[in-house]
């Protein structure tokens, strides 16, 4: 987690030092959410770039491992899918899709408990492939080898033996979108005073190491909005230095 008040105070301190003026809480909250998404999405671009690069063997400093650690903060595991088809609204990237079935539906085996579940991972196929599979006996799904297709309306369809659609027992792992952040405040004497109450303030979900990156991203966005190229250049220069240092 990254404390949102820390980010706001650092943004204000840099903006004042550069004599760029005051950034209101409303402006900051808008920019902070844009920055949160931008930093979050950068994880996946960086991850793809590193996919073909062998990581180093230094504990706690391998770039590939650090990126995985950051992404994991947004991971949602073993989430039930209502009706077996409706994906969560906050889904960013879908991971594994599983079909769970109680062992009560199978022949008893040694050590089995009444509430034990058997889990089978479903394989993703395209809609075009699904048309072929339905008419190819060897490729048809089974109870132990289910398949699924992704729909355009944020839905999936999971199939088992007999091409039957599964409506219960579907669970997924996925990466969720960042929660909306907010610097909570109360207006006292025409001044905005920070209110850290959980009901008013929502911090960044990001890894603590991303604090400086978030500060610079907010500054960059602020410079674009107020059309101050100096702020944009300052933020870009500092961010480039950080990126170069991290990848060196």
mmCIF file of N, CA and C in Angstrom, residues 120-183:
data_model
loop_
_atom_site.group_PDB
_atom_site.id
_atom_site.type_symbol
_atom_site.label_atom_id
_atom_site.label_comp_id
_atom_site.label_asym_id
_atom_site.label_seq_id
_atom_site.Cartn_x
_atom_site.Cartn_y
_atom_site.Cartn_z
ATOM 1 N N UNK A 120 -10.841 -29.039 -11.776
ATOM 2 C CA UNK A 120 -10.309 -29.260 -13.109
ATOM 3 C C UNK A 120 -10.177 -27.915 -13.822
ATOM 4 N N UNK A 121 -9.002 -27.667 -14.378
ATOM 5 C CA UNK A 121 -8.778 -26.401 -15.072
ATOM 6 C C UNK A 121 -9.356 -26.476 -16.484
ATOM 7 N N UNK A 122 -10.107 -25.447 -16.844
ATOM 8 C CA UNK A 122 -10.700 -25.380 -18.174
ATOM 9 C C UNK A 122 -9.731 -24.730 -19.159
ATOM 10 N N UNK A 123 -9.742 -25.208 -20.375
ATOM 11 C CA UNK A 123 -8.866 -24.686 -21.424
ATOM 12 C C UNK A 123 -9.622 -23.659 -22.251
ATOM 13 N N UNK A 124 -8.975 -22.540 -22.537
ATOM 14 C CA UNK A 124 -9.581 -21.495 -23.357
ATOM 15 C C UNK A 124 -9.515 -21.876 -24.830
ATOM 16 N N UNK A 125 -10.656 -21.743 -25.532
ATOM 17 C CA UNK A 125 -10.703 -21.930 -26.979
ATOM 18 C C UNK A 125 -11.474 -20.765 -27.576
ATOM 19 N N UNK A 126 -11.227 -20.482 -28.833
ATOM 20 C CA UNK A 126 -11.941 -19.405 -29.511
ATOM 21 C C UNK A 126 -13.325 -19.887 -29.936
ATOM 22 N N UNK A 127 -14.185 -18.946 -30.275
ATOM 23 C CA UNK A 127 -15.531 -19.307 -30.741
ATOM 24 C C UNK A 127 -15.455 -20.149 -32.012
ATOM 25 N N UNK A 128 -14.476 -19.843 -32.863
ATOM 26 C CA UNK A 128 -14.295 -20.609 -34.094
ATOM 27 C C UNK A 128 -13.853 -22.029 -33.781
ATOM 28 N N UNK A 129 -12.932 -22.178 -32.838
ATOM 29 C CA UNK A 129 -12.476 -23.502 -32.444
ATOM 30 C C UNK A 129 -13.604 -24.312 -31.822
ATOM 31 N N UNK A 130 -14.468 -23.637 -31.076
ATOM 32 C CA UNK A 130 -15.580 -24.320 -30.426
ATOM 33 C C UNK A 130 -16.529 -24.940 -31.453
ATOM 34 N N UNK A 131 -16.729 -24.282 -32.578
ATOM 35 C CA UNK A 131 -17.582 -24.829 -33.631
ATOM 36 C C UNK A 131 -16.998 -26.131 -34.173
ATOM 37 N N UNK A 132 -15.687 -26.180 -34.308
ATOM 38 C CA UNK A 132 -15.015 -27.390 -34.802
ATOM 39 C C UNK A 132 -15.071 -28.497 -33.745
ATOM 40 N N UNK A 133 -14.822 -28.127 -32.502
ATOM 41 C CA UNK A 133 -14.787 -29.093 -31.402
ATOM 42 C C UNK A 133 -16.111 -29.825 -31.242
ATOM 43 N N UNK A 134 -17.209 -29.114 -31.423
ATOM 44 C CA UNK A 134 -18.530 -29.730 -31.234
ATOM 45 C C UNK A 134 -18.768 -30.890 -32.200
ATOM 46 N N UNK A 135 -18.078 -30.869 -33.324
ATOM 47 C CA UNK A 135 -18.270 -31.920 -34.335
ATOM 48 C C UNK A 135 -17.069 -32.855 -34.449
ATOM 49 N N UNK A 136 -16.178 -32.763 -33.455
ATOM 50 C CA UNK A 136 -14.988 -33.628 -33.455
ATOM 51 C C UNK A 136 -14.933 -34.404 -32.140
ATOM 52 N N UNK A 137 -15.349 -35.658 -32.134
ATOM 53 C CA UNK A 137 -15.439 -36.454 -30.896
ATOM 54 C C UNK A 137 -14.184 -36.433 -30.026
ATOM 55 N N UNK A 138 -13.012 -36.532 -30.646
ATOM 56 C CA UNK A 138 -11.780 -36.596 -29.861
ATOM 57 C C UNK A 138 -11.457 -35.272 -29.163
ATOM 58 N N UNK A 139 -12.009 -34.187 -29.645
ATOM 59 C CA UNK A 139 -11.707 -32.873 -29.078
ATOM 60 C C UNK A 139 -12.786 -32.369 -28.118
ATOM 61 N N UNK A 140 -13.880 -33.080 -28.043
ATOM 62 C CA UNK A 140 -14.983 -32.624 -27.198
ATOM 63 C C UNK A 140 -14.564 -32.583 -25.727
ATOM 64 N N UNK A 141 -15.104 -31.630 -24.960
ATOM 65 C CA UNK A 141 -14.755 -31.526 -23.537
ATOM 66 C C UNK A 141 -15.279 -32.717 -22.745
ATOM 67 N N UNK A 142 -14.638 -32.973 -21.634
ATOM 68 C CA UNK A 142 -15.086 -34.017 -20.715
ATOM 69 C C UNK A 142 -15.208 -33.397 -19.324
ATOM 70 N N UNK A 143 -15.706 -34.188 -18.371
ATOM 71 C CA UNK A 143 -15.831 -33.693 -17.001
ATOM 72 C C UNK A 143 -14.465 -33.351 -16.415
ATOM 73 N N UNK A 144 -13.442 -34.106 -16.815
ATOM 74 C CA UNK A 144 -12.100 -33.883 -16.294
ATOM 75 C C UNK A 144 -11.276 -32.948 -17.184
ATOM 76 N N UNK A 145 -11.807 -32.635 -18.349
ATOM 77 C CA UNK A 145 -11.093 -31.753 -19.274
ATOM 78 C C UNK A 145 -12.083 -30.755 -19.882
ATOM 79 N N UNK A 146 -12.593 -29.829 -19.038
ATOM 80 C CA UNK A 146 -13.553 -28.845 -19.538
ATOM 81 C C UNK A 146 -12.865 -27.796 -20.405
ATOM 82 N N UNK A 147 -13.658 -27.074 -21.170
ATOM 83 C CA UNK A 147 -13.136 -25.974 -21.972
ATOM 84 C C UNK A 147 -14.034 -24.760 -21.756
ATOM 85 N N UNK A 148 -13.535 -23.585 -22.132
ATOM 86 C CA UNK A 148 -14.377 -22.392 -22.028
ATOM 87 C C UNK A 148 -14.074 -21.428 -23.164
ATOM 88 N N UNK A 149 -15.072 -20.603 -23.465
ATOM 89 C CA UNK A 149 -14.902 -19.543 -24.459
ATOM 90 C C UNK A 149 -15.215 -18.217 -23.782
ATOM 91 N N UNK A 150 -14.582 -17.163 -24.268
ATOM 92 C CA UNK A 150 -14.759 -15.818 -23.717
ATOM 93 C C UNK A 150 -15.755 -15.059 -24.577
ATOM 94 N N UNK A 151 -16.763 -14.471 -23.927
ATOM 95 C CA UNK A 151 -17.771 -13.686 -24.634
ATOM 96 C C UNK A 151 -17.394 -12.206 -24.622
ATOM 97 N N UNK A 152 -17.981 -11.429 -25.515
ATOM 98 C CA UNK A 152 -17.690 -10.003 -25.591
ATOM 99 C C UNK A 152 -18.355 -9.204 -24.476
ATOM 100 N N UNK A 153 -19.417 -9.717 -23.892
ATOM 101 C CA UNK A 153 -20.164 -8.996 -22.867
ATOM 102 C C UNK A 153 -19.720 -9.362 -21.452
ATOM 103 N N UNK A 154 -18.393 -9.507 -21.269
ATOM 104 C CA UNK A 154 -17.809 -9.816 -19.961
ATOM 105 C C UNK A 154 -18.357 -11.112 -19.370
ATOM 106 N N UNK A 155 -18.527 -12.103 -20.229
ATOM 107 C CA UNK A 155 -19.019 -13.400 -19.793
ATOM 108 C C UNK A 155 -18.146 -14.508 -20.372
ATOM 109 N N UNK A 156 -18.241 -15.668 -19.751
ATOM 110 C CA UNK A 156 -17.591 -16.867 -20.272
ATOM 111 C C UNK A 156 -18.621 -17.986 -20.322
ATOM 112 N N UNK A 157 -18.324 -18.998 -21.099
ATOM 113 C CA UNK A 157 -19.154 -20.201 -21.132
ATOM 114 C C UNK A 157 -18.226 -21.394 -20.966
ATOM 115 N N UNK A 158 -18.504 -22.219 -19.947
ATOM 116 C CA UNK A 158 -17.663 -23.379 -19.645
ATOM 117 C C UNK A 158 -18.441 -24.649 -19.981
ATOM 118 N N UNK A 159 -17.789 -25.583 -20.672
ATOM 119 C CA UNK A 159 -18.465 -26.793 -21.122
ATOM 120 C C UNK A 159 -17.763 -28.039 -20.598
ATOM 121 N N UNK A 160 -18.564 -29.067 -20.332
ATOM 122 C CA UNK A 160 -18.058 -30.358 -19.871
ATOM 123 C C UNK A 160 -18.566 -31.455 -20.793
ATOM 124 N N UNK A 161 -18.616 -32.687 -20.298
ATOM 125 C CA UNK A 161 -19.049 -33.832 -21.120
ATOM 126 C C UNK A 161 -20.414 -33.577 -21.756
ATOM 127 N N UNK A 162 -20.569 -34.036 -22.995
ATOM 128 C CA UNK A 162 -21.826 -33.850 -23.698
ATOM 129 C C UNK A 162 -22.017 -32.424 -24.172
ATOM 130 N N UNK A 163 -20.941 -31.633 -24.157
ATOM 131 C CA UNK A 163 -21.011 -30.211 -24.527
ATOM 132 C C UNK A 163 -21.996 -29.442 -23.649
ATOM 133 N N UNK A 164 -22.205 -29.978 -22.432
ATOM 134 C CA UNK A 164 -23.130 -29.321 -21.508
ATOM 135 C C UNK A 164 -22.470 -28.087 -20.876
ATOM 136 N N UNK A 165 -23.205 -27.001 -20.821
ATOM 137 C CA UNK A 165 -22.680 -25.782 -20.228
ATOM 138 C C UNK A 165 -22.750 -25.867 -18.701
ATOM 139 N N UNK A 166 -21.665 -25.523 -18.043
ATOM 140 C CA UNK A 166 -21.583 -25.580 -16.589
ATOM 141 C C UNK A 166 -22.124 -24.276 -16.001
ATOM 142 N N UNK A 167 -23.067 -24.376 -15.087
ATOM 143 C CA UNK A 167 -23.667 -23.187 -14.478
ATOM 144 C C UNK A 167 -23.380 -23.064 -12.987
ATOM 145 N N UNK A 168 -22.673 -24.048 -12.437
ATOM 146 C CA UNK A 168 -22.367 -24.015 -11.009
ATOM 147 C C UNK A 168 -20.986 -24.634 -10.782
ATOM 148 N N UNK A 169 -20.247 -24.073 -9.820
ATOM 149 C CA UNK A 169 -18.943 -24.643 -9.496
ATOM 150 C C UNK A 169 -17.795 -24.075 -10.300
ATOM 151 N N UNK A 170 -18.025 -22.964 -11.011
ATOM 152 C CA UNK A 170 -16.949 -22.328 -11.776
ATOM 153 C C UNK A 170 -16.270 -21.281 -10.900
ATOM 154 N N UNK A 171 -14.959 -21.351 -10.778
ATOM 155 C CA UNK A 171 -14.187 -20.362 -10.025
ATOM 156 C C UNK A 171 -13.036 -19.877 -10.899
ATOM 157 N N UNK A 172 -12.585 -18.656 -10.628
ATOM 158 C CA UNK A 172 -11.526 -18.078 -11.451
ATOM 159 C C UNK A 172 -10.467 -17.399 -10.594
ATOM 160 N N UNK A 173 -9.293 -17.250 -11.181
ATOM 161 C CA UNK A 173 -8.238 -16.397 -10.654
ATOM 162 C C UNK A 173 -8.090 -15.241 -11.642
ATOM 163 N N UNK A 174 -7.976 -14.022 -11.132
ATOM 164 C CA UNK A 174 -7.844 -12.893 -12.054
ATOM 165 C C UNK A 174 -7.109 -11.735 -11.398
ATOM 166 N N UNK A 175 -6.659 -10.810 -12.239
ATOM 167 C CA UNK A 175 -6.058 -9.576 -11.779
ATOM 168 C C UNK A 175 -7.123 -8.499 -11.830
ATOM 169 N N UNK A 176 -7.367 -7.870 -10.684
ATOM 170 C CA UNK A 176 -8.409 -6.843 -10.603
ATOM 171 C C UNK A 176 -7.844 -5.472 -10.948
ATOM 172 N N UNK A 177 -8.697 -4.599 -11.429
ATOM 173 C CA UNK A 177 -8.320 -3.213 -11.669
ATOM 174 C C UNK A 177 -8.064 -2.523 -10.329
ATOM 175 N N UNK A 178 -7.225 -1.502 -10.311
ATOM 176 C CA UNK A 178 -6.980 -0.778 -9.058
ATOM 177 C C UNK A 178 -8.272 -0.149 -8.520
ATOM 178 N N UNK A 179 -8.430 -0.201 -7.216
ATOM 179 C CA UNK A 179 -9.579 0.461 -6.607
ATOM 180 C C UNK A 179 -9.428 1.973 -6.741
ATOM 181 N N UNK A 180 -10.549 2.666 -6.804
ATOM 182 C CA UNK A 180 -10.511 4.118 -6.907
ATOM 183 C C UNK A 180 -9.939 4.701 -5.622
ATOM 184 N N UNK A 181 -8.918 5.547 -5.755
ATOM 185 C CA UNK A 181 -8.295 6.153 -4.581
ATOM 186 C C UNK A 181 -8.933 7.512 -4.305
ATOM 187 N N UNK A 182 -8.793 7.974 -3.062
ATOM 188 C CA UNK A 182 -9.351 9.284 -2.713
ATOM 189 C C UNK A 182 -8.637 9.861 -1.498
ATOM 190 N N UNK A 183 -8.216 11.094 -1.634
ATOM 191 C CA UNK A 183 -7.660 11.852 -0.509
ATOM 192 C C UNK A 183 -8.834 12.505 0.202
#
